[in-house]
Amino acid sequence: MSSSFHPPLRTLMGPGPSDVSPRVLEALARPTIGHLDPMFVELMDELKSLLHYAFQTENALTLPVSAPGSAGMEATFVNLVSPGDTVIVCQNGVFGGRMKENVERCGATAVMVEDTWGEPVSIDKVSAAFAANPQASILAFVHAETSTGVRSDARALCALASEHGALSIVDTVTSLGGIELLVDAWGADAVYSGTQKCLSCVPGISPVTFSDRAVERINNRSHKVQSWFLDMQLIMGYWGSGAKRAYHHTAPVNNLYALHESLLMLKEEGLEQAHQRHMNNHLALVAGLEAMGIGMAVAKEHRLPQLNLVLIPEGVDDAAVRQALLQKYDLEIGAGLGALAGKAWRIGLMGSSSTQRHVRLCLMALEAVLADMQAPIVSGAALPAAEAVFSNS
Ligand code: PLP
C-alpha cells in the first residue's frame, strides 16, 4: 500500500536546488487562499516590489512566472523574438545551447558565439558577431553558467547590445542573490531567473523583468506570441499595475508565499551582504580544497562564488564519491556536465547553502570519503585552511 512520502534530510550543495530555510518552508505551509483574494493581491504587489529590489530595477514589467527557470527563459524569447529575426546567442556551457533552441523554435536565426566551456563569453567575439550581422536585434547570454561555474561580464555585454541597437536577454538563474546584478544600471532588457539557487526558495517559479524598450518591442509585435501561457500581454492582465487582476491561470499561491519569504530574507540581509557572504564561503572552500591538494577548474578571476567547479583527483571514481557523500553524509554535490563529466564536480554554495557550516561539512566529508578510497590527497589540512579564511572575513 502507498504511504506518505517523507524525504531524507539532505544537505544540498549541488547546482540547485539549494537548501530551503525553515522560514521559507513554514511560509509554504500557510493556508491557501484564492489567487484573486484581496489579501493575495496585496501580496502580489509586495512581491513585485521585492523583485525590484532583488533585480535592482524600476521596470514596471517585473513578476514571477508560474513555472521554473526554463519557462522564464522561454518567456523572454517568445515575447521578444519574431520569425525572421537574427539573434546573437553566446554559448559557453549548457544553457546557451537552450537559448539557441528557443531562438530557432521562434522561427528566427541564431548566430552562435561559442567559447570553451570553463571560459567566460568573449566580448571581442560578440563585437565581431555584431559587425558581421548588423541586422541582429537581440543579444542573448548567460550571466552565471551553472554548468561550468563561470561568470561572464554582463555589464559589458549589455552595453555592447545597446551600442548596436539590440536588446539583451540575460539568464540570471544562478546569479540573482549570489553576485552583483544591476538590471537598470547595466541596461539589461529581458532578464529571467529561478527561485531554487541563490534565493533558496522551492523550485518552480521564475522571476522575470523587462525594460521599457523590451515592453515597446512586445507592444509593437506584428505576430501573436506563439505561447498562450507565456504571452506577457495576457499575463499583465493578472500581474500588471492597475490591472483588473483578471484570471489568466491559477497562480501557485503557496509557492508565491515562499518566494515572498525568501525575497524578504534577502532584503533583510541586504544584497551586498549576501554577495559578500557567498564570496567569503567560496574563498574558504577553495582554501580548504587546495590545502587538500584538489584544484579548481576555472581561472580565479572568472569563478562564481556560488558554484565551484572542482577538479576530480586523478584515478578517483566520480560517481562513487558522490554516492558515498550522499549515503554517509546526506550531502549532495553535483556531477560535471558535457565535456566536464567525470572530470569535475560542481559544489554549490548558494543562498541558504552558503554558510560556514556547509563549507566545513563538505570539506570534512569529502576528505573522509577520499581518504577511504586511498585517493592522492593531503589529510588534516583542509579545515584549518578554511578556518583561517573565516577568521579573516
Ligand atoms: N539557466 C540556468 C543558467 C540554469 O542553471 C538553469 C537550471 O539549472 C536553467 C536556466 C533552467 O532552470 P529550471 O531548471 O528551473 O527550469
CSV table of C-alpha atoms and ligand atoms in Angstrom, one decimal:
chain,number,residue,atom,x,y,z
A,1,MET,CA,0.0,0.0,0.0
A,2,SER,CA,1.2,3.6,-0.7
A,3,SER,CA,2.1,5.8,2.2
A,4,SER,CA,3.0,9.5,2.7
A,5,PHE,CA,6.3,10.5,1.2
A,6,HIS,CA,8.9,11.6,3.8
A,7,PRO,CA,12.1,12.7,2.1
A,8,PRO,CA,15.5,12.3,3.8
A,9,LEU,CA,17.0,15.4,5.3
A,10,ARG,CA,19.8,16.2,2.8
A,11,THR,CA,22.3,19.0,2.7
A,12,LEU,CA,22.1,20.4,-0.9
A,13,MET,CA,25.4,21.5,-2.2
A,14,GLY,CA,24.9,20.8,-5.9
A,15,PRO,CA,23.9,23.1,-8.8
A,16,GLY,CA,20.4,23.6,-7.3
A,17,PRO,CA,18.0,23.3,-5.7
A,18,SER,CA,19.8,24.6,-2.6
A,19,ASP,CA,18.8,24.2,1.0
A,20,VAL,CA,15.4,25.9,1.7
A,21,SER,CA,15.3,27.6,5.0
A,22,PRO,CA,12.7,26.5,7.6
A,23,ARG,CA,11.3,30.1,7.4
A,24,VAL,CA,10.5,29.6,3.7
A,25,LEU,CA,9.1,26.1,4.3
A,26,GLU,CA,6.9,27.4,7.0
A,27,ALA,CA,5.6,30.1,4.7
A,28,LEU,CA,4.8,27.4,2.1
A,29,ALA,CA,2.6,25.6,4.6
A,30,ARG,CA,0.4,28.6,5.4
A,31,PRO,CA,-3.3,28.3,4.4
A,32,THR,CA,-4.1,28.5,0.7
A,33,ILE,CA,-6.3,31.4,-0.2
A,34,GLY,CA,-7.8,32.3,-3.6
A,35,HIS,CA,-5.4,33.8,-6.2
A,36,LEU,CA,-7.8,36.7,-6.6
A,37,ASP,CA,-8.4,37.2,-2.9
A,38,PRO,CA,-7.8,40.9,-2.0
A,39,MET,CA,-5.1,39.8,0.6
A,40,PHE,CA,-3.4,37.8,-2.1
A,41,VAL,CA,-3.5,40.8,-4.5
A,42,GLU,CA,-1.7,42.8,-1.8
A,43,LEU,CA,1.0,40.1,-1.6
A,44,MET,CA,1.4,40.3,-5.4
A,45,ASP,CA,2.2,44.0,-5.1
A,46,GLU,CA,4.8,43.3,-2.4
A,47,LEU,CA,6.3,40.5,-4.4
A,48,LYS,CA,6.8,42.9,-7.3
A,49,SER,CA,8.5,45.5,-5.1
A,50,LEU,CA,10.8,42.8,-3.5
A,51,LEU,CA,11.7,41.6,-7.0
A,52,HIS,CA,12.5,45.3,-7.9
A,53,TYR,CA,15.0,45.2,-5.1
A,54,ALA,CA,16.5,41.9,-5.9
A,55,PHE,CA,16.9,42.8,-9.6
A,56,GLN,CA,17.9,46.4,-8.8
A,57,THR,CA,15.3,47.7,-11.3
A,58,GLU,CA,12.4,50.0,-11.6
A,59,ASN,CA,11.0,48.1,-14.5
A,60,ALA,CA,7.1,48.0,-14.4
A,61,LEU,CA,7.0,44.6,-16.1
A,62,THR,CA,8.6,42.6,-13.3
A,63,LEU,CA,6.9,39.5,-12.0
A,64,PRO,CA,7.3,35.8,-11.1
A,65,VAL,CA,6.4,33.5,-14.0
A,66,SER,CA,4.4,30.5,-12.6
A,67,ALA,CA,6.9,27.8,-13.7
A,68,PRO,CA,10.6,27.0,-13.4
A,69,GLY,CA,13.6,28.9,-14.9
A,70,SER,CA,13.2,27.3,-18.3
A,71,ALA,CA,9.8,29.0,-18.5
A,72,GLY,CA,11.3,32.3,-17.7
A,73,MET,CA,13.8,31.7,-20.5
A,74,GLU,CA,11.1,30.8,-22.9
A,75,ALA,CA,9.0,33.9,-21.8
A,76,THR,CA,11.8,36.3,-22.8
A,77,PHE,CA,12.4,34.6,-26.2
A,78,VAL,CA,8.8,34.1,-27.3
A,79,ASN,CA,7.8,37.6,-26.4
A,80,LEU,CA,10.8,39.4,-28.0
A,81,VAL,CA,11.8,37.2,-30.9
A,82,SER,CA,9.7,37.1,-34.1
A,83,PRO,CA,10.1,34.9,-37.2
A,84,GLY,CA,12.9,36.1,-39.4
A,85,ASP,CA,14.8,37.9,-36.6
A,86,THR,CA,18.5,37.4,-36.1
A,87,VAL,CA,19.7,36.8,-32.5
A,88,ILE,CA,23.3,36.6,-31.4
A,89,VAL,CA,23.5,33.7,-28.9
A,90,CYS,CA,26.6,33.2,-26.7
A,91,GLN,CA,27.3,29.7,-25.7
A,92,ASN,CA,30.0,28.7,-23.1
A,93,GLY,CA,28.1,25.9,-21.4
A,94,VAL,CA,24.8,24.0,-21.4
A,95,PHE,CA,22.4,26.9,-21.1
A,96,GLY,CA,23.5,28.9,-24.2
A,97,GLY,CA,22.5,25.8,-26.2
A,98,ARG,CA,19.0,26.0,-24.8
A,99,MET,CA,18.8,29.7,-25.9
A,100,LYS,CA,19.7,28.6,-29.4
A,101,GLU,CA,16.8,26.1,-29.3
A,102,ASN,CA,14.4,28.8,-28.2
A,103,VAL,CA,15.5,31.2,-31.0
A,104,GLU,CA,15.1,28.5,-33.7
A,105,ARG,CA,11.7,27.5,-32.3
A,106,CYS,CA,10.6,31.2,-32.7
A,107,GLY,CA,11.4,30.9,-36.4
A,108,ALA,CA,14.5,33.2,-36.1
A,109,THR,CA,18.2,32.7,-36.9
A,110,ALA,CA,20.7,32.1,-34.1
A,111,VAL,CA,24.2,33.4,-34.8
A,112,MET,CA,26.3,31.4,-32.3
A,113,VAL,CA,29.3,32.9,-30.5
A,114,GLU,CA,31.0,29.9,-28.9
A,115,ASP,CA,33.5,29.9,-26.1
A,116,THR,CA,35.2,27.0,-24.5
A,117,TRP,CA,33.3,25.5,-21.5
A,118,GLY,CA,35.0,26.9,-18.4
A,119,GLU,CA,35.8,30.3,-20.1
A,120,PRO,CA,33.6,33.5,-20.0
A,121,VAL,CA,31.8,34.8,-23.0
A,122,SER,CA,34.4,36.7,-25.2
A,123,ILE,CA,33.4,40.4,-25.6
A,124,ASP,CA,35.6,40.6,-28.7
A,125,LYS,CA,33.8,37.7,-30.4
A,126,VAL,CA,30.4,39.2,-29.6
A,127,SER,CA,31.7,42.5,-31.1
A,128,ALA,CA,32.8,40.7,-34.2
A,129,ALA,CA,29.4,39.0,-34.4
A,130,PHE,CA,27.6,42.3,-34.4
A,131,ALA,CA,29.9,43.7,-37.0
A,132,ALA,CA,29.2,40.7,-39.3
A,133,ASN,CA,25.5,40.7,-38.5
A,134,PRO,CA,24.4,44.3,-38.2
A,135,GLN,CA,20.7,43.2,-38.6
A,136,ALA,CA,20.9,41.3,-35.2
A,137,SER,CA,18.1,42.6,-33.0
A,138,ILE,CA,18.9,40.7,-29.8
A,139,LEU,CA,22.0,39.5,-27.9
A,140,ALA,CA,21.4,36.6,-25.5
A,141,PHE,CA,23.8,35.3,-22.9
A,142,VAL,CA,24.1,33.5,-19.5
A,143,HIS,CA,25.4,35.7,-16.7
A,144,ALA,CA,26.3,32.8,-14.4
A,145,GLU,CA,26.9,29.5,-16.3
A,146,THR,CA,25.7,26.8,-13.9
A,147,SER,CA,27.3,24.0,-16.0
A,148,THR,CA,30.8,25.4,-15.7
A,149,GLY,CA,30.8,27.8,-12.7
A,150,VAL,CA,31.8,30.8,-14.8
A,151,ARG,CA,30.7,34.4,-14.6
A,152,SER,CA,30.5,36.5,-17.8
A,153,ASP,CA,30.8,40.3,-17.9
A,154,ALA,CA,27.0,41.1,-18.1
A,155,ARG,CA,27.6,44.8,-17.8
A,156,ALA,CA,29.9,44.9,-20.9
A,157,LEU,CA,27.7,42.6,-22.9
A,158,CYS,CA,24.5,44.6,-22.2
A,159,ALA,CA,26.4,47.8,-23.2
A,160,LEU,CA,27.5,46.2,-26.4
A,161,ALA,CA,24.0,45.2,-27.3
A,162,SER,CA,22.7,48.6,-26.7
A,163,GLU,CA,25.5,50.2,-28.7
A,164,HIS,CA,24.3,48.1,-31.7
A,165,GLY,CA,20.6,49.0,-31.1
A,166,ALA,CA,19.9,45.4,-30.0
A,167,LEU,CA,18.1,44.2,-26.9
A,168,SER,CA,19.8,42.0,-24.4
A,169,ILE,CA,18.3,38.8,-23.0
A,170,VAL,CA,20.2,37.8,-19.8
A,171,ASP,CA,20.0,34.4,-17.9
A,172,THR,CA,20.4,35.2,-14.2
A,173,VAL,CA,19.1,31.9,-12.9
A,174,THR,CA,22.2,31.3,-10.9
A,175,SER,CA,23.4,34.8,-10.4
A,176,LEU,CA,20.4,36.5,-8.7
A,177,GLY,CA,21.1,37.0,-5.0
A,178,GLY,CA,24.6,35.5,-5.3
A,179,ILE,CA,26.7,38.0,-7.2
A,180,GLU,CA,26.2,41.6,-8.3
A,181,LEU,CA,23.3,42.1,-10.8
A,182,LEU,CA,22.3,45.6,-11.6
A,183,VAL,CA,19.5,45.4,-14.2
A,184,ASP,CA,18.8,49.1,-14.6
A,185,ALA,CA,22.4,50.3,-14.3
A,186,TRP,CA,23.6,47.8,-16.9
A,187,GLY,CA,20.7,48.4,-19.2
A,188,ALA,CA,19.7,44.7,-19.4
A,189,ASP,CA,16.4,44.4,-21.3
A,190,ALA,CA,14.9,41.0,-20.6
A,191,VAL,CA,16.2,39.1,-17.5
A,192,TYR,CA,15.0,35.9,-16.1
A,193,SER,CA,15.9,33.9,-13.0
A,194,GLY,CA,15.0,30.9,-10.8
A,195,THR,CA,14.0,30.5,-7.2
A,196,GLN,CA,15.9,27.4,-6.4
A,197,LYS,CA,19.5,28.7,-6.5
A,198,CYS,CA,20.7,31.8,-4.5
A,199,LEU,CA,17.2,32.8,-3.4
A,200,SER,CA,17.0,29.4,-1.7
A,201,CYS,CA,13.3,29.1,-2.3
A,202,VAL,CA,11.5,26.0,-3.5
A,203,PRO,CA,11.9,25.3,-7.3
A,204,GLY,CA,9.2,26.1,-9.8
A,205,ILE,CA,9.0,29.9,-10.1
A,206,SER,CA,10.9,32.1,-12.5
A,207,PRO,CA,11.2,35.9,-11.7
A,208,VAL,CA,11.4,38.0,-14.9
A,209,THR,CA,11.9,41.6,-15.6
A,210,PHE,CA,11.5,43.6,-18.9
A,211,SER,CA,12.8,47.1,-19.6
A,212,ASP,CA,10.6,49.8,-21.2
A,213,ARG,CA,12.5,49.2,-24.5
A,214,ALA,CA,11.6,45.5,-24.3
A,215,VAL,CA,8.0,46.3,-23.5
A,216,GLU,CA,7.8,48.6,-26.5
A,217,ARG,CA,9.1,45.7,-28.7
A,218,ILE,CA,6.4,43.4,-27.2
A,219,ASN,CA,3.7,46.0,-27.8
A,220,ASN,CA,4.7,46.5,-31.4
A,221,ARG,CA,4.8,42.8,-32.4
A,222,SER,CA,3.1,42.0,-35.7
A,223,HIS,CA,2.8,38.3,-34.9
A,224,LYS,CA,0.9,36.8,-31.9
A,225,VAL,CA,3.3,35.3,-29.3
A,226,GLN,CA,3.4,31.6,-30.1
A,227,SER,CA,2.9,30.6,-26.4
A,228,TRP,CA,-0.5,31.5,-24.9
A,229,PHE,CA,0.7,30.7,-21.4
A,230,LEU,CA,3.8,32.9,-21.6
A,231,ASP,CA,2.3,35.8,-23.6
A,232,MET,CA,3.3,38.8,-21.4
A,233,GLN,CA,0.5,41.0,-22.6
A,234,LEU,CA,-2.0,38.4,-21.4
A,235,ILE,CA,-0.1,37.8,-18.1
A,236,MET,CA,-0.2,41.5,-17.5
A,237,GLY,CA,-4.0,41.4,-17.2
A,238,TYR,CA,-3.3,39.5,-13.9
A,239,TRP,CA,0.0,40.9,-12.7
A,240,GLY,CA,0.1,44.4,-14.3
A,241,SER,CA,0.0,47.6,-12.2
A,242,GLY,CA,-3.6,48.9,-12.1
A,243,ALA,CA,-4.7,45.8,-14.0
A,244,LYS,CA,-8.1,44.3,-13.2
A,245,ARG,CA,-6.3,41.2,-11.9
A,246,ALA,CA,-8.4,39.2,-14.3
A,247,TYR,CA,-8.0,35.4,-14.3
A,248,HIS,CA,-5.2,34.2,-16.6
A,249,HIS,CA,-4.1,31.0,-14.9
A,250,THR,CA,-4.3,29.9,-11.2
A,251,ALA,CA,-1.2,31.3,-9.6
A,252,PRO,CA,0.8,28.8,-7.4
A,253,VAL,CA,-0.4,30.6,-4.3
A,254,ASN,CA,1.7,28.8,-1.7
A,255,ASN,CA,4.9,28.9,-3.8
A,256,LEU,CA,4.4,32.6,-4.0
A,257,TYR,CA,4.2,32.9,-0.2
A,258,ALA,CA,7.5,31.0,-0.2
A,259,LEU,CA,9.1,33.3,-2.7
A,260,HIS,CA,7.9,36.3,-0.8
A,261,GLU,CA,9.6,35.0,2.4
A,262,SER,CA,12.8,34.2,0.6
A,263,LEU,CA,12.9,37.7,-1.0
A,264,LEU,CA,12.2,39.2,2.3
A,265,MET,CA,15.1,37.3,3.8
A,266,LEU,CA,17.4,38.7,1.0
A,267,LYS,CA,16.2,42.2,1.7
A,268,GLU,CA,16.7,41.9,5.4
A,269,GLU,CA,20.3,40.6,4.8
A,270,GLY,CA,20.9,43.2,2.1
A,271,LEU,CA,22.2,42.4,-1.4
A,272,GLU,CA,25.8,43.5,-0.7
A,273,GLN,CA,26.0,41.5,2.5
A,274,ALA,CA,24.5,38.4,0.7
A,275,HIS,CA,27.1,38.8,-2.1
A,276,GLN,CA,29.9,39.1,0.5
A,277,ARG,CA,28.7,36.0,2.3
A,278,HIS,CA,28.8,34.0,-0.9
A,279,MET,CA,32.3,35.3,-1.6
A,280,ASN,CA,33.7,34.5,1.9
A,281,ASN,CA,32.4,31.0,2.0
A,282,HIS,CA,33.7,30.4,-1.6
A,283,LEU,CA,37.2,31.6,-0.6
A,284,ALA,CA,37.1,29.3,2.5
A,285,LEU,CA,36.0,26.3,0.4
A,286,VAL,CA,38.7,26.9,-2.2
A,287,ALA,CA,41.4,27.3,0.5
A,288,GLY,CA,40.3,24.0,2.1
A,289,LEU,CA,40.2,22.1,-1.2
A,290,GLU,CA,43.6,23.5,-2.3
A,291,ALA,CA,45.1,22.5,1.1
A,292,MET,CA,43.7,19.0,0.5
A,293,GLY,CA,45.5,19.0,-2.9
A,294,ILE,CA,42.4,19.5,-5.0
A,295,GLY,CA,42.4,22.1,-7.8
A,296,MET,CA,39.8,24.4,-9.2
A,297,ALA,CA,38.8,24.1,-12.9
A,298,VAL,CA,38.1,27.7,-13.6
A,299,ALA,CA,40.6,30.6,-13.6
A,300,LYS,CA,40.3,32.7,-10.4
A,301,GLU,CA,39.0,35.9,-12.0
A,302,HIS,CA,36.1,34.1,-13.7
A,303,ARG,CA,34.9,31.9,-10.8
A,304,LEU,CA,31.4,32.1,-9.5
A,305,PRO,CA,31.4,32.1,-5.7
A,306,GLN,CA,28.1,30.2,-5.6
A,307,LEU,CA,29.1,27.4,-8.0
A,308,ASN,CA,32.5,25.8,-7.7
A,309,LEU,CA,33.9,23.7,-10.5
A,310,VAL,CA,36.3,21.3,-8.7
A,311,LEU,CA,38.8,19.0,-10.5
A,312,ILE,CA,38.4,15.4,-9.6
A,313,PRO,CA,41.8,14.0,-8.4
A,314,GLU,CA,43.5,11.5,-10.7
A,315,GLY,CA,42.1,8.0,-10.6
A,316,VAL,CA,39.1,8.9,-8.4
A,317,ASP,CA,35.7,7.4,-9.4
A,318,ASP,CA,33.4,10.5,-9.7
A,319,ALA,CA,30.1,8.7,-9.2
A,320,ALA,CA,31.4,6.5,-6.2
A,321,VAL,CA,32.4,9.7,-4.3
A,322,ARG,CA,29.1,11.4,-4.9
A,323,GLN,CA,27.3,8.3,-3.9
A,324,ALA,CA,29.3,7.9,-0.7
A,325,LEU,CA,28.7,11.5,0.2
A,326,LEU,CA,25.0,11.0,-0.2
A,327,GLN,CA,24.8,7.7,1.7
A,328,LYS,CA,27.1,8.5,4.6
A,329,TYR,CA,26.7,12.3,5.0
A,330,ASP,CA,23.3,13.0,3.3
A,331,LEU,CA,25.4,15.5,1.3
A,332,GLU,CA,24.6,16.2,-2.4
A,333,ILE,CA,27.2,17.7,-4.7
A,334,GLY,CA,26.8,17.9,-8.5
A,335,ALA,CA,28.4,16.0,-11.3
A,336,GLY,CA,30.2,17.7,-14.2
A,337,LEU,CA,28.2,18.1,-17.4
A,338,GLY,CA,29.2,17.7,-21.1
A,339,ALA,CA,32.9,17.8,-21.6
A,340,LEU,CA,33.4,18.1,-17.9
A,341,ALA,CA,31.5,14.9,-17.0
A,342,GLY,CA,33.8,12.7,-14.9
A,343,LYS,CA,36.5,15.4,-14.7
A,344,ALA,CA,34.9,17.9,-12.3
A,345,TRP,CA,32.4,18.2,-9.5
A,346,ARG,CA,30.1,21.1,-9.1
A,347,ILE,CA,29.9,22.2,-5.5
A,348,GLY,CA,27.2,24.8,-4.8
A,349,LEU,CA,27.3,27.3,-2.1
A,350,MET,CA,24.0,29.0,-2.9
A,351,GLY,CA,21.7,31.0,-0.7
A,352,SER,CA,20.9,29.1,2.5
A,353,SER,CA,23.6,26.5,1.4
A,354,SER,CA,26.2,29.2,1.6
A,355,THR,CA,27.2,29.1,5.3
A,356,GLN,CA,30.4,28.3,7.2
A,357,ARG,CA,28.7,25.1,8.4
A,358,HIS,CA,28.2,23.9,4.8
A,359,VAL,CA,31.8,24.6,4.0
A,360,ARG,CA,33.1,22.7,7.0
A,361,LEU,CA,30.7,19.7,6.4
A,362,CYS,CA,31.7,19.5,2.7
A,363,LEU,CA,35.5,19.6,3.4
A,364,MET,CA,35.3,17.1,6.2
A,365,ALA,CA,33.0,14.7,4.3
A,366,LEU,CA,34.9,14.9,1.1
A,367,GLU,CA,38.3,14.4,2.8
A,368,ALA,CA,36.9,11.3,4.7
A,369,VAL,CA,35.5,9.7,1.6
A,370,LEU,CA,38.6,10.4,-0.5
A,371,ALA,CA,40.9,9.1,2.3
A,372,ASP,CA,38.8,5.9,2.5
A,373,MET,CA,39.4,5.4,-1.2
A,374,GLN,CA,43.1,6.0,-0.9
A,375,ALA,CA,42.9,9.0,-3.2
A,376,PRO,CA,46.0,11.1,-3.5
A,377,ILE,CA,45.0,13.9,-1.1
A,378,VAL,CA,46.6,15.7,1.9
A,379,SER,CA,44.7,14.8,5.1
A,380,GLY,CA,44.2,17.2,8.0
A,381,ALA,CA,44.9,20.4,6.2
A,382,ALA,CA,41.6,21.4,4.7
A,383,LEU,CA,39.6,22.5,7.8
A,384,PRO,CA,42.4,24.7,9.3
A,385,ALA,CA,42.8,26.4,5.9
A,386,ALA,CA,39.1,27.2,5.7
A,387,GLU,CA,39.1,28.3,9.4
A,388,ALA,CA,42.0,30.7,8.6
A,389,VAL,CA,39.8,32.3,5.9
A,390,PHE,CA,36.8,32.5,8.2
A,391,SER,CA,38.8,34.3,10.9
A,392,ASN,CA,39.9,36.9,8.4
A,393,SER,CA,36.5,37.5,6.9
B,1,PLP,N1,19.5,28.7,-16.8
B,1,PLP,C1,20.5,28.3,-16.0
B,1,PLP,C2,21.8,29.1,-16.0
B,1,PLP,C3,20.3,27.3,-15.1
B,1,PLP,O1,21.2,26.9,-14.2
B,1,PLP,C4,19.0,26.6,-15.1
B,1,PLP,C5,18.8,25.5,-14.2
B,1,PLP,O2,19.7,24.9,-13.6
B,1,PLP,C6,18.0,27.0,-16.0
B,1,PLP,C7,18.3,28.0,-16.9
B,1,PLP,C8,16.7,26.3,-16.1
B,1,PLP,O3,16.0,26.4,-14.9
B,1,PLP,P1,15.0,25.3,-14.4
B,1,PLP,O4,15.7,24.1,-14.2
B,1,PLP,O5,14.4,25.9,-13.1
B,1,PLP,O6,13.9,25.2,-15.4
